């Protein structure tokens, strides 16, 4: 188990270094980035429908919350809501980071919209809107109802 933890740490450090390099390149070239926030199982290509690849081909650098986690300071919640779930907590932190960064946008992938998800979605929306940013949530898994990020790029262009 200890060896697995060490390997996980090595992986996370490599991920962060690659994200830092991509972030520097993004800023140098004047392009925008998208943080693709989701549950860990949504990165499975069978579930994500290649949204990360599509965003990349549209000219966005794509980041995961984990790849940027070392850049995000811990913050108190914006509301008086209980924070008992790890994933929503990560979502709130990355939303705050995106809200304060002019070069980043957020795309949130979710699949069920039940349990803690509705509260997390609404809180994420409020955090982003408080700084004039868009909340883009894409619900995955509905048969035949695959999201298309072109709506996201259109919304970004209209807001610019």
JSON list of N, CA, C and O in Angstrom, two decimals, residues 30-78:
[
{"chain": "A", "resi": 30, "resn": "UNK", "atom": "N", "xyz": [-1.40, 33.47, -25.31]},
{"chain": "A", "resi": 30, "resn": "UNK", "atom": "CA", "xyz": [-2.65, 34.21, -25.22]},
{"chain": "A", "resi": 30, "resn": "UNK", "atom": "C", "xyz": [-3.89, 33.39, -25.50]},
{"chain": "A", "resi": 30, "resn": "UNK", "atom": "O", "xyz": [-4.91, 33.93, -25.92]},
{"chain": "A", "resi": 31, "resn": "UNK", "atom": "N", "xyz": [-3.82, 32.09, -25.27]},
{"chain": "A", "resi": 31, "resn": "UNK", "atom": "CA", "xyz": [-5.00, 31.26, -25.45]},
{"chain": "A", "resi": 31, "resn": "UNK", "atom": "C", "xyz": [-5.67, 31.02, -24.10]},
{"chain": "A", "resi": 31, "resn": "UNK", "atom": "O", "xyz": [-5.11, 31.36, -23.06]},
{"chain": "A", "resi": 32, "resn": "UNK", "atom": "N", "xyz": [-6.86, 30.46, -24.13]},
{"chain": "A", "resi": 32, "resn": "UNK", "atom": "CA", "xyz": [-7.60, 30.22, -22.89]},
{"chain": "A", "resi": 32, "resn": "UNK", "atom": "C", "xyz": [-7.54, 28.75, -22.53]},
{"chain": "A", "resi": 32, "resn": "UNK", "atom": "O", "xyz": [-7.29, 27.89, -23.36]},
{"chain": "A", "resi": 33, "resn": "UNK", "atom": "N", "xyz": [-7.82, 28.50, -21.28]},
{"chain": "A", "resi": 33, "resn": "UNK", "atom": "CA", "xyz": [-7.85, 27.13, -20.78]},
{"chain": "A", "resi": 33, "resn": "UNK", "atom": "C", "xyz": [-9.21, 26.80, -20.21]},
{"chain": "A", "resi": 33, "resn": "UNK", "atom": "O", "xyz": [-9.98, 27.68, -19.83]},
{"chain": "A", "resi": 34, "resn": "UNK", "atom": "N", "xyz": [-9.48, 25.53, -20.15]},
{"chain": "A", "resi": 34, "resn": "UNK", "atom": "CA", "xyz": [-10.72, 25.02, -19.57]},
{"chain": "A", "resi": 34, "resn": "UNK", "atom": "C", "xyz": [-10.35, 24.01, -18.50]},
{"chain": "A", "resi": 34, "resn": "UNK", "atom": "O", "xyz": [-9.54, 23.11, -18.74]},
{"chain": "A", "resi": 35, "resn": "UNK", "atom": "N", "xyz": [-10.93, 24.18, -17.33]},
{"chain": "A", "resi": 35, "resn": "UNK", "atom": "CA", "xyz": [-10.82, 23.17, -16.29]},
{"chain": "A", "resi": 35, "resn": "UNK", "atom": "C", "xyz": [-12.01, 22.25, -16.46]},
{"chain": "A", "resi": 35, "resn": "UNK", "atom": "O", "xyz": [-13.16, 22.69, -16.43]},
{"chain": "A", "resi": 36, "resn": "UNK", "atom": "N", "xyz": [-11.74, 20.99, -16.68]},
{"chain": "A", "resi": 36, "resn": "UNK", "atom": "CA", "xyz": [-12.77, 19.99, -16.87]},
{"chain": "A", "resi": 36, "resn": "UNK", "atom": "C", "xyz": [-12.98, 19.30, -15.52]},
{"chain": "A", "resi": 36, "resn": "UNK", "atom": "O", "xyz": [-12.24, 18.41, -15.14]},
{"chain": "A", "resi": 37, "resn": "UNK", "atom": "N", "xyz": [-13.97, 19.77, -14.79]},
{"chain": "A", "resi": 37, "resn": "UNK", "atom": "CA", "xyz": [-14.24, 19.27, -13.45]},
{"chain": "A", "resi": 37, "resn": "UNK", "atom": "C", "xyz": [-15.28, 18.15, -13.51]},
{"chain": "A", "resi": 37, "resn": "UNK", "atom": "O", "xyz": [-16.30, 18.29, -14.19]},
{"chain": "A", "resi": 38, "resn": "UNK", "atom": "N", "xyz": [-14.99, 17.06, -12.82]},
{"chain": "A", "resi": 38, "resn": "UNK", "atom": "CA", "xyz": [-15.91, 15.93, -12.86]},
{"chain": "A", "resi": 38, "resn": "UNK", "atom": "C", "xyz": [-15.53, 14.92, -11.77]},
{"chain": "A", "resi": 38, "resn": "UNK", "atom": "O", "xyz": [-14.50, 15.04, -11.14]},
{"chain": "A", "resi": 39, "resn": "UNK", "atom": "N", "xyz": [-16.39, 13.94, -11.59]},
{"chain": "A", "resi": 39, "resn": "UNK", "atom": "CA", "xyz": [-16.03, 12.80, -10.75]},
{"chain": "A", "resi": 39, "resn": "UNK", "atom": "C", "xyz": [-14.94, 12.03, -11.49]},
{"chain": "A", "resi": 39, "resn": "UNK", "atom": "O", "xyz": [-14.86, 12.06, -12.72]},
{"chain": "A", "resi": 40, "resn": "UNK", "atom": "N", "xyz": [-14.12, 11.31, -10.76]},
{"chain": "A", "resi": 40, "resn": "UNK", "atom": "CA", "xyz": [-12.98, 10.62, -11.37]},
{"chain": "A", "resi": 40, "resn": "UNK", "atom": "C", "xyz": [-13.40, 9.64, -12.46]},
{"chain": "A", "resi": 40, "resn": "UNK", "atom": "O", "xyz": [-12.70, 9.47, -13.45]},
{"chain": "A", "resi": 41, "resn": "UNK", "atom": "N", "xyz": [-14.55, 9.00, -12.34]},
{"chain": "A", "resi": 41, "resn": "UNK", "atom": "CA", "xyz": [-14.95, 8.03, -13.35]},
{"chain": "A", "resi": 41, "resn": "UNK", "atom": "C", "xyz": [-15.38, 8.68, -14.66]},
{"chain": "A", "resi": 41, "resn": "UNK", "atom": "O", "xyz": [-15.47, 8.02, -15.68]},
{"chain": "A", "resi": 42, "resn": "UNK", "atom": "N", "xyz": [-15.62, 9.99, -14.67]},
{"chain": "A", "resi": 42, "resn": "UNK", "atom": "CA", "xyz": [-16.01, 10.66, -15.92]},
{"chain": "A", "resi": 42, "resn": "UNK", "atom": "C", "xyz": [-14.85, 10.82, -16.91]},
{"chain": "A", "resi": 42, "resn": "UNK", "atom": "O", "xyz": [-15.09, 11.17, -18.06]},
{"chain": "A", "resi": 43, "resn": "UNK", "atom": "N", "xyz": [-13.62, 10.61, -16.47]},
{"chain": "A", "resi": 43, "resn": "UNK", "atom": "CA", "xyz": [-12.51, 10.71, -17.42]},
{"chain": "A", "resi": 43, "resn": "UNK", "atom": "C", "xyz": [-12.42, 9.49, -18.31]},
{"chain": "A", "resi": 43, "resn": "UNK", "atom": "O", "xyz": [-11.69, 9.50, -19.30]},
{"chain": "A", "resi": 44, "resn": "UNK", "atom": "N", "xyz": [-13.17, 8.46, -18.01]},
{"chain": "A", "resi": 44, "resn": "UNK", "atom": "CA", "xyz": [-13.24, 7.29, -18.88]},
{"chain": "A", "resi": 44, "resn": "UNK", "atom": "C", "xyz": [-13.77, 7.72, -20.24]},
{"chain": "A", "resi": 44, "resn": "UNK", "atom": "O", "xyz": [-14.83, 8.34, -20.33]},
{"chain": "A", "resi": 45, "resn": "UNK", "atom": "N", "xyz": [-13.03, 7.42, -21.32]},
{"chain": "A", "resi": 45, "resn": "UNK", "atom": "CA", "xyz": [-13.48, 7.86, -22.65]},
{"chain": "A", "resi": 45, "resn": "UNK", "atom": "C", "xyz": [-14.89, 7.38, -23.01]},
{"chain": "A", "resi": 45, "resn": "UNK", "atom": "O", "xyz": [-15.59, 8.05, -23.77]},
{"chain": "A", "resi": 46, "resn": "UNK", "atom": "N", "xyz": [-15.30, 6.26, -22.47]},
{"chain": "A", "resi": 46, "resn": "UNK", "atom": "CA", "xyz": [-16.64, 5.78, -22.74]},
{"chain": "A", "resi": 46, "resn": "UNK", "atom": "C", "xyz": [-17.73, 6.64, -22.11]},
{"chain": "A", "resi": 46, "resn": "UNK", "atom": "O", "xyz": [-18.87, 6.62, -22.55]},
{"chain": "A", "resi": 47, "resn": "UNK", "atom": "N", "xyz": [-17.37, 7.39, -21.10]},
{"chain": "A", "resi": 47, "resn": "UNK", "atom": "CA", "xyz": [-18.34, 8.27, -20.43]},
{"chain": "A", "resi": 47, "resn": "UNK", "atom": "C", "xyz": [-18.19, 9.72, -20.85]},
{"chain": "A", "resi": 47, "resn": "UNK", "atom": "O", "xyz": [-19.17, 10.44, -20.93]},
{"chain": "A", "resi": 48, "resn": "UNK", "atom": "N", "xyz": [-16.98, 10.15, -21.11]},
{"chain": "A", "resi": 48, "resn": "UNK", "atom": "CA", "xyz": [-16.74, 11.58, -21.38]},
{"chain": "A", "resi": 48, "resn": "UNK", "atom": "C", "xyz": [-16.97, 11.96, -22.84]},
{"chain": "A", "resi": 48, "resn": "UNK", "atom": "O", "xyz": [-16.99, 13.14, -23.17]},
{"chain": "A", "resi": 49, "resn": "UNK", "atom": "N", "xyz": [-17.13, 10.97, -23.70]},
{"chain": "A", "resi": 49, "resn": "UNK", "atom": "CA", "xyz": [-17.41, 11.22, -25.12]},
{"chain": "A", "resi": 49, "resn": "UNK", "atom": "C", "xyz": [-16.35, 12.08, -25.79]},
{"chain": "A", "resi": 49, "resn": "UNK", "atom": "O", "xyz": [-16.63, 12.79, -26.75]},
{"chain": "A", "resi": 50, "resn": "UNK", "atom": "N", "xyz": [-15.11, 12.07, -25.26]},
{"chain": "A", "resi": 50, "resn": "UNK", "atom": "CA", "xyz": [-14.02, 12.81, -25.89]},
{"chain": "A", "resi": 50, "resn": "UNK", "atom": "C", "xyz": [-14.13, 14.32, -25.75]},
{"chain": "A", "resi": 50, "resn": "UNK", "atom": "O", "xyz": [-13.54, 15.06, -26.53]},
{"chain": "A", "resi": 51, "resn": "UNK", "atom": "N", "xyz": [-14.84, 14.79, -24.74]},
{"chain": "A", "resi": 51, "resn": "UNK", "atom": "CA", "xyz": [-15.01, 16.23, -24.56]},
{"chain": "A", "resi": 51, "resn": "UNK", "atom": "C", "xyz": [-13.67, 16.93, -24.36]},
{"chain": "A", "resi": 51, "resn": "UNK", "atom": "O", "xyz": [-13.44, 18.00, -24.90]},
{"chain": "A", "resi": 52, "resn": "UNK", "atom": "N", "xyz": [-12.77, 16.29, -23.61]},
{"chain": "A", "resi": 52, "resn": "UNK", "atom": "CA", "xyz": [-11.44, 16.89, -23.41]},
{"chain": "A", "resi": 52, "resn": "UNK", "atom": "C", "xyz": [-10.71, 17.05, -24.74]},
{"chain": "A", "resi": 52, "resn": "UNK", "atom": "O", "xyz": [-10.14, 18.11, -25.02]},
{"chain": "A", "resi": 53, "resn": "UNK", "atom": "N", "xyz": [-10.75, 16.04, -25.57]},
{"chain": "A", "resi": 53, "resn": "UNK", "atom": "CA", "xyz": [-10.09, 16.11, -26.88]},
{"chain": "A", "resi": 53, "resn": "UNK", "atom": "C", "xyz": [-10.74, 17.16, -27.77]},
{"chain": "A", "resi": 53, "resn": "UNK", "atom": "O", "xyz": [-10.05, 17.93, -28.45]},
{"chain": "A", "resi": 54, "resn": "UNK", "atom": "N", "xyz": [-12.06, 17.21, -27.75]},
{"chain": "A", "resi": 54, "resn": "UNK", "atom": "CA", "xyz": [-12.76, 18.21, -28.56]},
{"chain": "A", "resi": 54, "resn": "UNK", "atom": "C", "xyz": [-12.40, 19.62, -28.12]},
{"chain": "A", "resi": 54, "resn": "UNK", "atom": "O", "xyz": [-12.13, 20.49, -28.95]},
{"chain": "A", "resi": 55, "resn": "UNK", "atom": "N", "xyz": [-12.38, 19.88, -26.81]},
{"chain": "A", "resi": 55, "resn": "UNK", "atom": "CA", "xyz": [-12.00, 21.20, -26.31]},
{"chain": "A", "resi": 55, "resn": "UNK", "atom": "C", "xyz": [-10.58, 21.54, -26.74]},
{"chain": "A", "resi": 55, "resn": "UNK", "atom": "O", "xyz": [-10.29, 22.68, -27.11]},
{"chain": "A", "resi": 56, "resn": "UNK", "atom": "N", "xyz": [-9.71, 20.56, -26.71]},
{"chain": "A", "resi": 56, "resn": "UNK", "atom": "CA", "xyz": [-8.33, 20.75, -27.16]},
{"chain": "A", "resi": 56, "resn": "UNK", "atom": "C", "xyz": [-8.28, 21.12, -28.63]},
{"chain": "A", "resi": 56, "resn": "UNK", "atom": "O", "xyz": [-7.54, 22.04, -29.01]},
{"chain": "A", "resi": 57, "resn": "UNK", "atom": "N", "xyz": [-9.04, 20.45, -29.46]},
{"chain": "A", "resi": 57, "resn": "UNK", "atom": "CA", "xyz": [-9.04, 20.77, -30.89]},
{"chain": "A", "resi": 57, "resn": "UNK", "atom": "C", "xyz": [-9.67, 22.13, -31.17]},
{"chain": "A", "resi": 57, "resn": "UNK", "atom": "O", "xyz": [-9.39, 22.73, -32.21]},
{"chain": "A", "resi": 58, "resn": "UNK", "atom": "N", "xyz": [-10.48, 22.63, -30.24]},
{"chain": "A", "resi": 58, "resn": "UNK", "atom": "CA", "xyz": [-11.06, 23.96, -30.39]},
{"chain": "A", "resi": 58, "resn": "UNK", "atom": "C", "xyz": [-10.10, 25.06, -29.93]},
{"chain": "A", "resi": 58, "resn": "UNK", "atom": "O", "xyz": [-10.43, 26.24, -29.96]},
{"chain": "A", "resi": 59, "resn": "UNK", "atom": "N", "xyz": [-8.90, 24.65, -29.48]},
{"chain": "A", "resi": 59, "resn": "UNK", "atom": "CA", "xyz": [-7.87, 25.61, -29.13]},
{"chain": "A", "resi": 59, "resn": "UNK", "atom": "C", "xyz": [-7.70, 25.88, -27.65]},
{"chain": "A", "resi": 59, "resn": "UNK", "atom": "O", "xyz": [-6.93, 26.76, -27.27]},
{"chain": "A", "resi": 60, "resn": "UNK", "atom": "N", "xyz": [-8.39, 25.15, -26.82]},
{"chain": "A", "resi": 60, "resn": "UNK", "atom": "CA", "xyz": [-8.28, 25.35, -25.38]},
{"chain": "A", "resi": 60, "resn": "UNK", "atom": "C", "xyz": [-7.24, 24.40, -24.79]},
{"chain": "A", "resi": 60, "resn": "UNK", "atom": "O", "xyz": [-7.17, 23.24, -25.19]},
{"chain": "A", "resi": 61, "resn": "UNK", "atom": "N", "xyz": [-6.47, 24.88, -23.83]},
{"chain": "A", "resi": 61, "resn": "UNK", "atom": "CA", "xyz": [-5.69, 23.98, -22.99]},
{"chain": "A", "resi": 61, "resn": "UNK", "atom": "C", "xyz": [-6.70, 23.38, -22.01]},
{"chain": "A", "resi": 61, "resn": "UNK", "atom": "O", "xyz": [-7.59, 24.08, -21.52]},
{"chain": "A", "resi": 62, "resn": "UNK", "atom": "N", "xyz": [-6.59, 22.11, -21.73]},
{"chain": "A", "resi": 62, "resn": "UNK", "atom": "CA", "xyz": [-7.54, 21.45, -20.83]},
{"chain": "A", "resi": 62, "resn": "UNK", "atom": "C", "xyz": [-6.81, 20.97, -19.59]},
{"chain": "A", "resi": 62, "resn": "UNK", "atom": "O", "xyz": [-5.77, 20.32, -19.69]},
{"chain": "A", "resi": 63, "resn": "UNK", "atom": "N", "xyz": [-7.37, 21.33, -18.44]},
{"chain": "A", "resi": 63, "resn": "UNK", "atom": "CA", "xyz": [-6.78, 20.99, -17.16]},
{"chain": "A", "resi": 63, "resn": "UNK", "atom": "C", "xyz": [-7.78, 20.21, -16.32]},
{"chain": "A", "resi": 63, "resn": "UNK", "atom": "O", "xyz": [-8.99, 20.44, -16.41]},
{"chain": "A", "resi": 64, "resn": "UNK", "atom": "N", "xyz": [-7.27, 19.35, -15.48]},
{"chain": "A", "resi": 64, "resn": "UNK", "atom": "CA", "xyz": [-8.11, 18.71, -14.46]},
{"chain": "A", "resi": 64, "resn": "UNK", "atom": "C", "xyz": [-7.94, 19.48, -13.17]},
{"chain": "A", "resi": 64, "resn": "UNK", "atom": "O", "xyz": [-6.92, 20.15, -12.96]},
{"chain": "A", "resi": 65, "resn": "UNK", "atom": "N", "xyz": [-8.91, 19.40, -12.27]},
{"chain": "A", "resi": 65, "resn": "UNK", "atom": "CA", "xyz": [-8.72, 20.05, -10.97]},
{"chain": "A", "resi": 65, "resn": "UNK", "atom": "C", "xyz": [-7.47, 19.55, -10.25]},
{"chain": "A", "resi": 65, "resn": "UNK", "atom": "O", "xyz": [-6.75, 20.33, -9.63]},
{"chain": "A", "resi": 66, "resn": "UNK", "atom": "N", "xyz": [-7.19, 18.25, -10.35]},
{"chain": "A", "resi": 66, "resn": "UNK", "atom": "CA", "xyz": [-6.01, 17.70, -9.69]},
{"chain": "A", "resi": 66, "resn": "UNK", "atom": "C", "xyz": [-4.73, 18.32, -10.24]},
{"chain": "A", "resi": 66, "resn": "UNK", "atom": "O", "xyz": [-3.80, 18.60, -9.49]},
{"chain": "A", "resi": 67, "resn": "UNK", "atom": "N", "xyz": [-4.68, 18.57, -11.54]},
{"chain": "A", "resi": 67, "resn": "UNK", "atom": "CA", "xyz": [-3.46, 19.13, -12.14]},
{"chain": "A", "resi": 67, "resn": "UNK", "atom": "C", "xyz": [-3.19, 20.55, -11.66]},
{"chain": "A", "resi": 67, "resn": "UNK", "atom": "O", "xyz": [-2.05, 21.01, -11.72]},
{"chain": "A", "resi": 68, "resn": "UNK", "atom": "N", "xyz": [-4.21, 21.25, -11.20]},
{"chain": "A", "resi": 68, "resn": "UNK", "atom": "CA", "xyz": [-4.05, 22.63, -10.72]},
{"chain": "A", "resi": 68, "resn": "UNK", "atom": "C", "xyz": [-4.19, 22.76, -9.20]},
{"chain": "A", "resi": 68, "resn": "UNK", "atom": "O", "xyz": [-4.11, 23.85, -8.67]},
{"chain": "A", "resi": 69, "resn": "UNK", "atom": "N", "xyz": [-4.38, 21.64, -8.52]},
{"chain": "A", "resi": 69, "resn": "UNK", "atom": "CA", "xyz": [-4.68, 21.69, -7.08]},
{"chain": "A", "resi": 69, "resn": "UNK", "atom": "C", "xyz": [-3.59, 22.37, -6.25]},
{"chain": "A", "resi": 69, "resn": "UNK", "atom": "O", "xyz": [-3.88, 23.00, -5.24]},
{"chain": "A", "resi": 70, "resn": "UNK", "atom": "N", "xyz": [-2.35, 22.29, -6.70]},
{"chain": "A", "resi": 70, "resn": "UNK", "atom": "CA", "xyz": [-1.26, 22.93, -5.96]},
{"chain": "A", "resi": 70, "resn": "UNK", "atom": "C", "xyz": [-1.28, 24.45, -6.08]},
{"chain": "A", "resi": 70, "resn": "UNK", "atom": "O", "xyz": [-0.62, 25.15, -5.34]},
{"chain": "A", "resi": 71, "resn": "UNK", "atom": "N", "xyz": [-2.06, 24.98, -7.02]},
{"chain": "A", "resi": 71, "resn": "UNK", "atom": "CA", "xyz": [-2.18, 26.43, -7.22]},
{"chain": "A", "resi": 71, "resn": "UNK", "atom": "C", "xyz": [-3.35, 27.03, -6.42]},
{"chain": "A", "resi": 71, "resn": "UNK", "atom": "O", "xyz": [-3.52, 28.24, -6.43]},
{"chain": "A", "resi": 72, "resn": "UNK", "atom": "N", "xyz": [-4.15, 26.18, -5.82]},
{"chain": "A", "resi": 72, "resn": "UNK", "atom": "CA", "xyz": [-5.40, 26.63, -5.22]},
{"chain": "A", "resi": 72, "resn": "UNK", "atom": "C", "xyz": [-5.27, 26.70, -3.70]},
{"chain": "A", "resi": 72, "resn": "UNK", "atom": "O", "xyz": [-5.08, 25.67, -3.04]},
{"chain": "A", "resi": 73, "resn": "UNK", "atom": "N", "xyz": [-5.39, 27.90, -3.14]},
{"chain": "A", "resi": 73, "resn": "UNK", "atom": "CA", "xyz": [-5.34, 28.01, -1.68]},
{"chain": "A", "resi": 73, "resn": "UNK", "atom": "C", "xyz": [-6.64, 27.48, -1.07]},
{"chain": "A", "resi": 73, "resn": "UNK", "atom": "O", "xyz": [-7.70, 27.52, -1.71]},
{"chain": "A", "resi": 74, "resn": "UNK", "atom": "N", "xyz": [-6.55, 26.97, 0.14]},
{"chain": "A", "resi": 74, "resn": "UNK", "atom": "CA", "xyz": [-7.76, 26.54, 0.83]},
{"chain": "A", "resi": 74, "resn": "UNK", "atom": "C", "xyz": [-8.56, 27.78, 1.21]},
{"chain": "A", "resi": 74, "resn": "UNK", "atom": "O", "xyz": [-8.00, 28.80, 1.62]},
{"chain": "A", "resi": 75, "resn": "UNK", "atom": "N", "xyz": [-9.88, 27.70, 1.05]},
{"chain": "A", "resi": 75, "resn": "UNK", "atom": "CA", "xyz": [-10.75, 28.84, 1.31]},
{"chain": "A", "resi": 75, "resn": "UNK", "atom": "C", "xyz": [-11.99, 28.39, 2.09]},
{"chain": "A", "resi": 75, "resn": "UNK", "atom": "O", "xyz": [-12.41, 27.26, 1.94]},
{"chain": "A", "resi": 76, "resn": "UNK", "atom": "N", "xyz": [-12.57, 29.32, 2.80]},
{"chain": "A", "resi": 76, "resn": "UNK", "atom": "CA", "xyz": [-13.86, 28.99, 3.43]},
{"chain": "A", "resi": 76, "resn": "UNK", "atom": "C", "xyz": [-14.95, 28.94, 2.35]},
{"chain": "A", "resi": 76, "resn": "UNK", "atom": "O", "xyz": [-14.82, 29.54, 1.28]},
{"chain": "A", "resi": 77, "resn": "UNK", "atom": "N", "xyz": [-15.99, 28.22, 2.62]},
{"chain": "A", "resi": 77, "resn": "UNK", "atom": "CA", "xyz": [-17.12, 28.14, 1.68]},
{"chain": "A", "resi": 77, "resn": "UNK", "atom": "C", "xyz": [-17.79, 29.49, 1.54]},
{"chain": "A", "resi": 77, "resn": "UNK", "atom": "O", "xyz": [-17.86, 30.26, 2.50]},
{"chain": "A", "resi": 78, "resn": "UNK", "atom": "N", "xyz": [-18.34, 29.79, 0.36]},
{"chain": "A", "resi": 78, "resn": "UNK", "atom": "CA", "xyz": [-19.01, 31.08, 0.15]},
{"chain": "A", "resi": 78, "resn": "UNK", "atom": "C", "xyz": [-20.36, 31.17, 0.84]},
{"chain": "A", "resi": 78, "resn": "UNK", "atom": "O", "xyz": [-20.87, 32.24, 1.06]}
]
